[in-house]
Coordinates of C-alpha atoms in Angstrom, one line a residue:
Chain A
X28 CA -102.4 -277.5 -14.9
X29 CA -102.6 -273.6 -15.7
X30 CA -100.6 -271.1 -16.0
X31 CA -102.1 -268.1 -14.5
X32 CA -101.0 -264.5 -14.6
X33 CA -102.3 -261.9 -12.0
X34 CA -102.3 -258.7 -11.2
X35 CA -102.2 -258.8 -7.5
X36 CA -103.5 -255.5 -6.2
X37 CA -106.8 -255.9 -5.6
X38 CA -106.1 -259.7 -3.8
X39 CA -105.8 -260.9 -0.8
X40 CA -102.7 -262.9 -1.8
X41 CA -103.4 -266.3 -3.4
X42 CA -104.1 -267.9 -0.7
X43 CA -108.1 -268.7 0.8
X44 CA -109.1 -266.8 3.7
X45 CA -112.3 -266.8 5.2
X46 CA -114.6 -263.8 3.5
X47 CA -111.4 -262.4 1.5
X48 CA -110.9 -262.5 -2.3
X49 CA -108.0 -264.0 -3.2
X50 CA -106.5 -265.6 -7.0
X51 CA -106.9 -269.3 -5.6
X52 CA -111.0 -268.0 -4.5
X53 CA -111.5 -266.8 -7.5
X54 CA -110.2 -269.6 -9.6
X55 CA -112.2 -272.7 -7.5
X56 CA -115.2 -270.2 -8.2
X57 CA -114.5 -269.9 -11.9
X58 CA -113.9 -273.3 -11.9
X59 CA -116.4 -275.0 -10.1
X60 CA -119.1 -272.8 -12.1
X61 CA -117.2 -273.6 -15.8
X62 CA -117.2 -277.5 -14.6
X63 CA -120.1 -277.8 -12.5
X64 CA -117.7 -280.1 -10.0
X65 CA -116.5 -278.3 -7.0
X66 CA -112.9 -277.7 -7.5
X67 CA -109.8 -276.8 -5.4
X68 CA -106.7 -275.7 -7.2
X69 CA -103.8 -276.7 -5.8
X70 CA -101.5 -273.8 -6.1
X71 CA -97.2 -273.9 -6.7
X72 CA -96.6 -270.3 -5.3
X73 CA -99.0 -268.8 -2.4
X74 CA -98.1 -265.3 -3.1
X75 CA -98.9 -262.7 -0.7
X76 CA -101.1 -260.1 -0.9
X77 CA -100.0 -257.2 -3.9
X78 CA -97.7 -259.7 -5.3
X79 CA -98.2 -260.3 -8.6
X80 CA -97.6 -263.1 -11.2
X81 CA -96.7 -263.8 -14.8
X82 CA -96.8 -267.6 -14.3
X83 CA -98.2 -268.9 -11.2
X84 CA -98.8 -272.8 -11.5
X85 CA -102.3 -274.4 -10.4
X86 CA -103.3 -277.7 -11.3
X87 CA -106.9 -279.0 -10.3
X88 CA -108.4 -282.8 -10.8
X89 CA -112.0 -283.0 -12.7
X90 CA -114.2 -285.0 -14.9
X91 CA -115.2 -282.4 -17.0
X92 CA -115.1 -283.5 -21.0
X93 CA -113.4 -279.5 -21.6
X94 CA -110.2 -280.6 -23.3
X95 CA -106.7 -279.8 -20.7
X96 CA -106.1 -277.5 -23.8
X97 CA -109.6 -275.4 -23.5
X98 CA -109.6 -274.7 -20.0
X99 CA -107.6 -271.7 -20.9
X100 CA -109.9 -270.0 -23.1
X101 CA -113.0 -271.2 -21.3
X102 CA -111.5 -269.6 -17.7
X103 CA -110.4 -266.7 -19.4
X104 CA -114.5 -265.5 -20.5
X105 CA -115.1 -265.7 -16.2
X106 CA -112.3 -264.7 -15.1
X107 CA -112.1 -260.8 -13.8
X108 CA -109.5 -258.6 -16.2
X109 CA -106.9 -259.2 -13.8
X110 CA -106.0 -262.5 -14.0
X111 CA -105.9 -264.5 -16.7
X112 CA -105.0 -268.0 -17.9
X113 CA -101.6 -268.2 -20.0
X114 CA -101.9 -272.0 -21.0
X115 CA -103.3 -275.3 -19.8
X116 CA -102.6 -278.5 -19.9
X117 CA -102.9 -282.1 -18.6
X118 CA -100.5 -283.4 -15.9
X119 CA -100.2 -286.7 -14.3
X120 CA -102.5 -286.9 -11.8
X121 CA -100.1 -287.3 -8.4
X122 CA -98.2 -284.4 -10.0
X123 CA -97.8 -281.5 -7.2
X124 CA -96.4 -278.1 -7.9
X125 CA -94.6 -277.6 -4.8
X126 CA -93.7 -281.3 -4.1
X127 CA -91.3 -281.3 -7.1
X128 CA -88.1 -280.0 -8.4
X129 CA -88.6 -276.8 -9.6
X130 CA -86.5 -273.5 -10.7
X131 CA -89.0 -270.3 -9.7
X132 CA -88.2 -267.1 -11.0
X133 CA -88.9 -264.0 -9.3
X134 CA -88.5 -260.0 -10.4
X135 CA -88.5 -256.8 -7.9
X136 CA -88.7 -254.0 -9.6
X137 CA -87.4 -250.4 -8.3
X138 CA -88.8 -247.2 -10.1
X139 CA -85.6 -245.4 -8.5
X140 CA -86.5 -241.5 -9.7
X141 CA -86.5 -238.1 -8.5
X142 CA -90.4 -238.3 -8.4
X143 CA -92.8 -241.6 -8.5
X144 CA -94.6 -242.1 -12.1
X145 CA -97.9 -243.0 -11.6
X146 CA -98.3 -245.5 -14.4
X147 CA -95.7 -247.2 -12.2
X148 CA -96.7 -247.3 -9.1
X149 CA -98.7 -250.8 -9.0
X150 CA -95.5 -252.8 -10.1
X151 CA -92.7 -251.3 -8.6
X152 CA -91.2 -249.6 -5.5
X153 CA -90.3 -246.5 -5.6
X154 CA -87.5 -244.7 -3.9
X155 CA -86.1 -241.5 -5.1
X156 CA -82.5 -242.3 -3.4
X157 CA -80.3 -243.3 -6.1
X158 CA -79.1 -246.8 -6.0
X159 CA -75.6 -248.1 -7.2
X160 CA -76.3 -251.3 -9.7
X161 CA -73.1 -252.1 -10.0
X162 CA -72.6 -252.9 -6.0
X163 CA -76.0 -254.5 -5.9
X164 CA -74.8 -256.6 -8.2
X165 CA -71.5 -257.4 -6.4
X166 CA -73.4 -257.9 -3.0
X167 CA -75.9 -260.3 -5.0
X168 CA -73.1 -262.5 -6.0
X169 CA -72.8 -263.6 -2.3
X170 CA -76.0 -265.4 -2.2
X171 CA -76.0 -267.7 -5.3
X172 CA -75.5 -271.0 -4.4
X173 CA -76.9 -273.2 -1.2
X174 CA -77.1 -271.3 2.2
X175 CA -78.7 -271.3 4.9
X176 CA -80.9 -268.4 4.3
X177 CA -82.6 -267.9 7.9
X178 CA -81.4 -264.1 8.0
X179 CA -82.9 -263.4 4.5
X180 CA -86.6 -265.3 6.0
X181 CA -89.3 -263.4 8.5
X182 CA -89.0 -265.0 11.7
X183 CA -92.3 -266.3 11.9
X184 CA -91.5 -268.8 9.5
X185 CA -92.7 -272.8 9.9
X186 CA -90.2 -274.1 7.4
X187 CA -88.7 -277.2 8.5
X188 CA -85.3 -276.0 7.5
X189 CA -84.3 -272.1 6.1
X190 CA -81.1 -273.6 3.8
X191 CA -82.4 -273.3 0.2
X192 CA -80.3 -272.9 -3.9
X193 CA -80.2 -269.5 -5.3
X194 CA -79.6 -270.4 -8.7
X195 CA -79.2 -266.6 -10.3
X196 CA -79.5 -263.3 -9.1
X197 CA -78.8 -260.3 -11.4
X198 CA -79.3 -256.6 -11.3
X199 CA -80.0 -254.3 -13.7
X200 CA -81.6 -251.0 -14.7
X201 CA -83.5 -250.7 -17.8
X202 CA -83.8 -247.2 -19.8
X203 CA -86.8 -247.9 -21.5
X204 CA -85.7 -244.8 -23.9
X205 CA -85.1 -245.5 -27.4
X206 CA -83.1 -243.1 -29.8
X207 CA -84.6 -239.6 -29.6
X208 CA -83.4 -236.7 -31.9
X209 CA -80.7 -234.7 -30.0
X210 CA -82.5 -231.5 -28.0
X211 CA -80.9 -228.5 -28.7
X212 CA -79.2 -226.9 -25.6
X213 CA -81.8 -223.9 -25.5
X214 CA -84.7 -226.6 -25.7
X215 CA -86.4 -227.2 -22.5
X216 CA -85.2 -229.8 -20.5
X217 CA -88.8 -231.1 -19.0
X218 CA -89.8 -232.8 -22.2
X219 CA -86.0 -235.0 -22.6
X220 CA -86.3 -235.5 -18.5
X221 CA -89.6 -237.4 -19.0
X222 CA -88.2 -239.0 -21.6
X223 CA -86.1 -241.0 -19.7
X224 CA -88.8 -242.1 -17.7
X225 CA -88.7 -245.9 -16.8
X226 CA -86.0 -246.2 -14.9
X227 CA -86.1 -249.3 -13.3
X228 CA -84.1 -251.3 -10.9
X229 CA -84.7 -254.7 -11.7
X230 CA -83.7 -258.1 -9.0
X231 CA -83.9 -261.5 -11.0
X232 CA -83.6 -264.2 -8.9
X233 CA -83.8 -267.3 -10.0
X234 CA -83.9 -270.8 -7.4
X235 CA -85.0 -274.2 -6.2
X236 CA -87.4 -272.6 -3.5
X237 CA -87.4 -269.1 -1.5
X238 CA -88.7 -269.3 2.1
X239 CA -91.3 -266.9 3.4
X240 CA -90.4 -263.2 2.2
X241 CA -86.9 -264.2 1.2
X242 CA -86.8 -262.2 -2.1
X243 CA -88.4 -259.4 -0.6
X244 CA -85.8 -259.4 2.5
X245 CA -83.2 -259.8 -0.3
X246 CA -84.7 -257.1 -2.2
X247 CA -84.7 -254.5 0.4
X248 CA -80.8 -256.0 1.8
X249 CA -79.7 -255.3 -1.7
X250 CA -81.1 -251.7 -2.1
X251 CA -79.3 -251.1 1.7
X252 CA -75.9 -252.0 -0.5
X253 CA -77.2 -249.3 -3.7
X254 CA -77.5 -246.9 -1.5
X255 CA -73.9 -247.4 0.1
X256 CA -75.4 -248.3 3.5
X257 CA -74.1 -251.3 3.6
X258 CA -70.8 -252.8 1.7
X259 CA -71.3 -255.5 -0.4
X260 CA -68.7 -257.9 1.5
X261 CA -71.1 -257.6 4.4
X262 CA -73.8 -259.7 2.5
X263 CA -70.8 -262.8 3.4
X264 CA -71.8 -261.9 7.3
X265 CA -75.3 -261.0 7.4
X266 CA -75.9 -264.9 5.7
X267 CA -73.6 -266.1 8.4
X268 CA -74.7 -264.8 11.4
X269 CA -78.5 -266.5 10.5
X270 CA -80.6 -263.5 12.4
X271 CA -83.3 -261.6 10.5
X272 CA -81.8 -258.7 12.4
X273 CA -78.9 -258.9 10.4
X274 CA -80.3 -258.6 7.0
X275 CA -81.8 -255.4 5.8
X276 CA -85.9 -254.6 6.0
X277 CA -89.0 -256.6 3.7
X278 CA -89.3 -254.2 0.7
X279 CA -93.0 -253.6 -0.2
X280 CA -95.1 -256.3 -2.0
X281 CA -95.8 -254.3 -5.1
X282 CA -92.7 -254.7 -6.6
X283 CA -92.6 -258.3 -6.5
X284 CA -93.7 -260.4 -9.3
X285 CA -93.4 -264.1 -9.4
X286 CA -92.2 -264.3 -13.4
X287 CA -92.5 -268.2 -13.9
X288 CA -91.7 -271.5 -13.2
X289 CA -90.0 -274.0 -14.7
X290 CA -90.5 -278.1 -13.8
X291 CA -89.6 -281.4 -15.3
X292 CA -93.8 -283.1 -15.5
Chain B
X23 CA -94.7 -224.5 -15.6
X24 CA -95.8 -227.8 -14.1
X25 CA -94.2 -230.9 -16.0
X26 CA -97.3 -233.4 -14.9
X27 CA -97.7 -237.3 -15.0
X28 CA -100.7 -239.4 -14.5
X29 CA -102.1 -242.7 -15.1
X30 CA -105.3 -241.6 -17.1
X31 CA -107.4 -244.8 -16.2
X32 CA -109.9 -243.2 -13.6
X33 CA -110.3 -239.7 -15.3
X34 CA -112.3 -238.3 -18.2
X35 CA -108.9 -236.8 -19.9
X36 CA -107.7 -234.0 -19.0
X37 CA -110.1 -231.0 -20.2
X38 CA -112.2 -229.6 -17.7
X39 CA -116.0 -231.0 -17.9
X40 CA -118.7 -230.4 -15.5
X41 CA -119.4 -232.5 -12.5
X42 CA -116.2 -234.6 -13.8
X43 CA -113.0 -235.3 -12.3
X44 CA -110.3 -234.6 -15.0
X45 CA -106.6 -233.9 -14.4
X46 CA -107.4 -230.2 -14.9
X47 CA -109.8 -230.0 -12.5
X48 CA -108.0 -231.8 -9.9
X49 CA -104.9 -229.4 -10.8
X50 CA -106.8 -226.4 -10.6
X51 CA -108.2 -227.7 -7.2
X52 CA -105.0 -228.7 -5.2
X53 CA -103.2 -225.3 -6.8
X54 CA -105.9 -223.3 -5.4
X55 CA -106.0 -224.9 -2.3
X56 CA -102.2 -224.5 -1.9
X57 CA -102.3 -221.0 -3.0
X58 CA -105.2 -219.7 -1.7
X59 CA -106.0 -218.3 -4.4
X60 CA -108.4 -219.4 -7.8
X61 CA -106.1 -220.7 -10.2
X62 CA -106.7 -222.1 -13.6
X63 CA -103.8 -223.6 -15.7
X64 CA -103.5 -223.9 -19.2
X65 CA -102.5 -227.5 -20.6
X66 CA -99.8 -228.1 -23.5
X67 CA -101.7 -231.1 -24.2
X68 CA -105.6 -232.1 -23.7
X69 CA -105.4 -235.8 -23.6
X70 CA -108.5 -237.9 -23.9
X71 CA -110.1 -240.1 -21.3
X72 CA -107.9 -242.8 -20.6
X73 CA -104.7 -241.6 -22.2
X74 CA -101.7 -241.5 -19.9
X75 CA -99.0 -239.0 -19.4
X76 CA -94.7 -239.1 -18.0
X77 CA -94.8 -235.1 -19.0
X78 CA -97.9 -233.3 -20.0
X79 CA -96.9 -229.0 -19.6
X80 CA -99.1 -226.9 -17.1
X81 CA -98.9 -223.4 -16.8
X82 CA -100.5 -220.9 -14.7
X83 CA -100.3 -217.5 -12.8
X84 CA -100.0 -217.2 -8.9
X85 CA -99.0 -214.2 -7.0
X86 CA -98.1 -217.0 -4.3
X87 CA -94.4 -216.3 -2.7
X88 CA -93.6 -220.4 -2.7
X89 CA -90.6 -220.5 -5.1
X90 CA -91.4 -222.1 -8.3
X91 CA -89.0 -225.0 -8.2
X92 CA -90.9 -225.8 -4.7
X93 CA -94.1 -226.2 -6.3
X94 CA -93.8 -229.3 -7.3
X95 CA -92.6 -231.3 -3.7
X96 CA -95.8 -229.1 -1.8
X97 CA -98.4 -230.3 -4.9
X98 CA -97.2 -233.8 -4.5
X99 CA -98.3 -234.0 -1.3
X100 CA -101.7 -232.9 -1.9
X101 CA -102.3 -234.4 -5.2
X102 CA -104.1 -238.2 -5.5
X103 CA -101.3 -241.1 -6.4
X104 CA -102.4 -241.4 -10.1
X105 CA -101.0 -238.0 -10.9
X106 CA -97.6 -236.4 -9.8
X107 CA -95.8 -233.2 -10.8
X108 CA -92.4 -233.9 -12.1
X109 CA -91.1 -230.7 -12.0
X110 CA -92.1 -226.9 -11.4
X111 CA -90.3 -223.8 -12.9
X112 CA -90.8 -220.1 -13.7
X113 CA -91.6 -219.2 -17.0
X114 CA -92.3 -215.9 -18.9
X115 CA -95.3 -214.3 -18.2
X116 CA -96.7 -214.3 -21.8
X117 CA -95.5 -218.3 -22.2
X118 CA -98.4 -220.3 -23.7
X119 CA -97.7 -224.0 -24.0
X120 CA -100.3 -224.4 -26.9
X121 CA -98.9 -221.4 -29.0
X122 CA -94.9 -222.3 -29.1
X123 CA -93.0 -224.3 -31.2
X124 CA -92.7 -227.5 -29.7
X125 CA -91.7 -231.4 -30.2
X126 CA -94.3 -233.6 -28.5
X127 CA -93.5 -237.2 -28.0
X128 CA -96.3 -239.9 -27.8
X129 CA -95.9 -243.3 -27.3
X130 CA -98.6 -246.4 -28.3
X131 CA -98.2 -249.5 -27.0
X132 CA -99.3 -252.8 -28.1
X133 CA -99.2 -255.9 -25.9
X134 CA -98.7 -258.3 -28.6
X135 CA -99.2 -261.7 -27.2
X136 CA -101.7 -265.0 -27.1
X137 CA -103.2 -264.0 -23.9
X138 CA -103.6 -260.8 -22.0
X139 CA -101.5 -259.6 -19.2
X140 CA -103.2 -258.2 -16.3
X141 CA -100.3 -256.0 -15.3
X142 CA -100.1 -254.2 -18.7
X143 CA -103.9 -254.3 -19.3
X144 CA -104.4 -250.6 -18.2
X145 CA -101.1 -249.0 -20.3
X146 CA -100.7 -251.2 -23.2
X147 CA -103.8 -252.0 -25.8
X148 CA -104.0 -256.4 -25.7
X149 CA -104.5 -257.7 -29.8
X150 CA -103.1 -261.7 -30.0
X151 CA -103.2 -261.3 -33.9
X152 CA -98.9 -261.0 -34.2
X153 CA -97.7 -258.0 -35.9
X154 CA -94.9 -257.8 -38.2
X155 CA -92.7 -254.8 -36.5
X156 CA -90.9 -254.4 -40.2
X157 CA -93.9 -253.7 -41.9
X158 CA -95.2 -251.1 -39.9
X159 CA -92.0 -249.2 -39.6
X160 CA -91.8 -249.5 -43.6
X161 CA -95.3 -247.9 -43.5
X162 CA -94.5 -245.5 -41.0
X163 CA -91.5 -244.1 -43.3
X164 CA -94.1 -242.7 -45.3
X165 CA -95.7 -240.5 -43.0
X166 CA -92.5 -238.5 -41.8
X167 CA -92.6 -235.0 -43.4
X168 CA -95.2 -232.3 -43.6
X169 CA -98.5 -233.9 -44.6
X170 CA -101.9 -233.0 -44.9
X171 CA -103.1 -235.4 -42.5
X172 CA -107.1 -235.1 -42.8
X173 CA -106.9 -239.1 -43.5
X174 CA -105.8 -239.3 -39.7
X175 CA -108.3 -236.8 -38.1
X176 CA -111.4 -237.1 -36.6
X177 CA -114.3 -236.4 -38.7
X178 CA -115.5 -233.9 -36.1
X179 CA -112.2 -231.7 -36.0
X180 CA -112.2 -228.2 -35.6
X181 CA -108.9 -227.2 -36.6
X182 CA -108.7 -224.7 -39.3
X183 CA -105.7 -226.8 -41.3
X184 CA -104.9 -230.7 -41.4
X185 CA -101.2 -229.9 -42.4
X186 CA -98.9 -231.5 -40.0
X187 CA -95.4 -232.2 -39.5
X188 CA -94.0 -235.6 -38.2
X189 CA -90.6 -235.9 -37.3
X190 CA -90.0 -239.5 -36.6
X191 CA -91.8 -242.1 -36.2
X192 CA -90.6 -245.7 -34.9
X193 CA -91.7 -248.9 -34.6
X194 CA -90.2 -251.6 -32.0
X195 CA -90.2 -254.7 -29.9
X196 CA -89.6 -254.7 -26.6
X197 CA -88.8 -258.1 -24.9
X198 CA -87.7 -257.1 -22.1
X199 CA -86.9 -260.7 -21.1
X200 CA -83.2 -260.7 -19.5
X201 CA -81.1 -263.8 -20.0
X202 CA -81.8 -266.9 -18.5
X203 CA -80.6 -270.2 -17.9
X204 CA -81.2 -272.0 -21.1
X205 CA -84.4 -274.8 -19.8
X206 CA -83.7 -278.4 -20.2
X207 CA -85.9 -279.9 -23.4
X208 CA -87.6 -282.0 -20.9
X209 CA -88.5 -279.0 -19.0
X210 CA -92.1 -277.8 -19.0
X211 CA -92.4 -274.8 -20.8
X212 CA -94.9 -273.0 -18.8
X213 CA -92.0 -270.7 -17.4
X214 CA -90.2 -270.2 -20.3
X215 CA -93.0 -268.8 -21.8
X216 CA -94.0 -266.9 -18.9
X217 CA -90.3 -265.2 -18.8
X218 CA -91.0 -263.7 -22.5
X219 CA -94.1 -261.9 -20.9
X220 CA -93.8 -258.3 -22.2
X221 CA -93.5 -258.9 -25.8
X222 CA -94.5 -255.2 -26.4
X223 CA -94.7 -253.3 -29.8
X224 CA -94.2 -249.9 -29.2
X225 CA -95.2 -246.7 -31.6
X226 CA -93.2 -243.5 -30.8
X227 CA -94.5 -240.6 -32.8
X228 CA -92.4 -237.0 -32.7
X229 CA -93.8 -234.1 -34.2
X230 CA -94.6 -230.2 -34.1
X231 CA -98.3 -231.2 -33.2
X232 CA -101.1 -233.4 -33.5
X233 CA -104.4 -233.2 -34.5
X234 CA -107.2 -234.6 -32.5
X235 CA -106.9 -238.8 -32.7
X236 CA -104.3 -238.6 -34.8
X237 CA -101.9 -240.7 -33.0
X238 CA -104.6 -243.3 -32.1
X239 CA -105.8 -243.0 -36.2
X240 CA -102.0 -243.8 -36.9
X241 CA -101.8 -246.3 -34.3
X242 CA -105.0 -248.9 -35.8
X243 CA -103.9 -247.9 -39.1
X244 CA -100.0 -249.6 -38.4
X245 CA -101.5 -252.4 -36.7
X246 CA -103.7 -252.8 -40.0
X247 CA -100.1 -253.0 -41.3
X248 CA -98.8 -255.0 -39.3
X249 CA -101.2 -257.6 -39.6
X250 CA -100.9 -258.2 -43.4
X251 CA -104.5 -256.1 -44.1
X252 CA -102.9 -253.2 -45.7
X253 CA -99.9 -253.3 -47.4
X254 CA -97.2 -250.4 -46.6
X255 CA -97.1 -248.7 -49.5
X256 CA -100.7 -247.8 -49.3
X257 CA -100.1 -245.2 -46.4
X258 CA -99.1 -243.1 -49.3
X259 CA -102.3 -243.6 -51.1
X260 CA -104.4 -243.1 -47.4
X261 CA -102.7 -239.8 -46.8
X262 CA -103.4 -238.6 -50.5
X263 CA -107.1 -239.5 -50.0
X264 CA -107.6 -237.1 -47.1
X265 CA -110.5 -239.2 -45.9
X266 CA -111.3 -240.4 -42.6
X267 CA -112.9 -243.3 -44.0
X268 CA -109.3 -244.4 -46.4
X269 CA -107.5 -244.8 -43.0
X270 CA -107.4 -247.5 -39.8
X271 CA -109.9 -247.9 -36.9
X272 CA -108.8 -245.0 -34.2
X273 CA -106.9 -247.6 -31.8
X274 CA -108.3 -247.4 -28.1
X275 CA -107.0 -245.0 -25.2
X276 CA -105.3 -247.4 -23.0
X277 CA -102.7 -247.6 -25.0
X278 CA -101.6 -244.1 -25.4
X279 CA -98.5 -242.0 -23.1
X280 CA -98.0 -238.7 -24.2
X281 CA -94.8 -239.3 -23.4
X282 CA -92.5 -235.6 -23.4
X283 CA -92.3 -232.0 -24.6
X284 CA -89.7 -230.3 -26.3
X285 CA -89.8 -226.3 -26.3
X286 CA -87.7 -223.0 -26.5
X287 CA -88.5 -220.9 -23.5

């Protein structure tokens, strides 16, 4: 089993597509060439294309005499900069990331400034309308728990059933700006204003499964409520009335990182 | 006065070189473009290949009748993603951001963890060896102050004194891991550790100006500290020496923001 950590810019997603790089391509290659075996990773999250992950699961079967504990280090000298192994280790061998009880935990992250900041722009969505934390929080409360989520999934969705846990969702922004010395009020403004540069909107949600864009579709509902288009209360309605149309639009994939899993083995 | 940031990764600095693409150039280009006429701006800060900006100064002359405060939205739209004005303003006409007293803020970050993370592998230098945050701000203590600071200077400087003054300098951890539900000791761990991904040290040097490397000579010479190699106290005896050789490795570019100027207008 590995823990693998991406950044998904340059990928197609995770999953294989025919003449398309994607993480779970580039890991069977890695893998097959490090083991001489051909190998197939089974992955725990397929991640759509400009996702990106801090602990994506894949687990693989082999013969190879590499100790479980090696694979890491031995991946990580083939592997492209930008993905790497985090850990790996050995796992019964019926063991199936996304046939077991699981808490996933995913973060969208809003650069929510007057003007985007380039060193940003890969990881998070940027919108320059200001967004109210404090009702994004309120609306988010509305979704913990088991629902049937089939407003908050794209409709071309094969699950067998859209009801699914939220376990956690929380809102916050982080400042990123540690203690500065206090400008003097003739200094220019422009240095102290990039100073408080990473503002950032972050969505943890935490929960037993997520159907097909659900945490994006949750993502962009919840900036619809920072931005006073929509009242938190309404979050109540727009899980009831089971319609994608009711739920606010899929925000862009390049805020979305899949943070990590956690699993009983 | 432009107040410019840019992910440095795909230019040689900022400097104009020929047959390069630097932010300079690319300034110079879009400004002329939207002006129609040739303009060359002058840079508060010449960053090196590879170091990143949130508010780098630009200043330059334009007979152009676009207010100044509009600058900025009409650059945006013709400048490449990597690089964004923050803000545009009028100055006086004999305003030079080099000659002015000033308060520049850089900040070095150090990814501080067993394996890389492709998501902070362009902005944030990777070393697994851990760093003791205590130490370094211990040494750092010692070079606050007006210093001659030919220890933490390129050999091949052409500045006519090493005398600098430092305002602050701190040292910190960022964890930037929220709270979570506390995992089950049965539970695989391959999340939990995933959730404590940005374990980031970060450097933030203030001061009335810099010479060339000097944040970057400061930067290796910390993490010397910080990994038990030098002991703090001997910063004092480094900056007496005023040697290149008595101080740290020059840590690489990635890892560098110029993060914000301070100025009297």
């Amino acid at each position: 089993m590995l823990t693998v950590a991406y950044d998904g810019t340059a990928y197609c997603g995770w999953q294989l597509q025919p003449g398309k790089e994607t993480i779970e391509s580039v890991l069977n290659r890695c893998l097959s060439e490090l083991t001489g075996e051909t190998i197939e990773v089974i992955g725990a999250s397929r991640t759509d294309s400009g996702v990106h992950a801090l602990g994506n699961i894949a687990v693989f079967d082999t013969d190879s005499s590499i100790p479980a504990e090696k694979f890491s280090y031995a991946l990580n000298r083939r592997l492209p900069e930008d993905i790497r192994v985090r850990g790996s280790r050995e796992v019964a061998a019926d063991f199936h990331p996304r046939h077991c009880d699981s808490i996933k935990t995913y973060e969208y992250r809003i650069c929510n400034a007057a003007f985007p900041i380039p060193t940003k722009r890969l990881y998070a969505h940027f919108t320059y309308v200001p967004l109210d934390v404090c009702l994004m929080n309120r609306a988010a409360a509305y979704l913990v728990g088991e629902h049937d989520f089939k407003s908050f999934c794209s409709a071309d969705t094969q699950a067998q059933t859209t009801v699914r846990r939220i376990d956690s969702i929380a809102v916050w922004k982080e400042d990123g700006v540690g203690n500065h010395t206090a400008a003097d009020e003739n200094a220019c403004t422009a240095g102290r204003e990039a100073l408080q540069y990473d503002r950032e909107i972050v969505i943890r949600v935490a929960g037993g499964g997520f159907l097909y864009n659900m945490v994006r579709i949750i993502a962009g509902t919840l900036m619809e409520v920072g931005r006073e288009k929509i009242p938190p209360e309404r979050v109540k309605d727009i899980l009831a009335a089971c319609d994608r149309q009711a739920a606010g639009p899929t925000a862009p994939a390049c805020g979305l990182t899949l943070v990590g899993y956690e699993f009983r083995l």
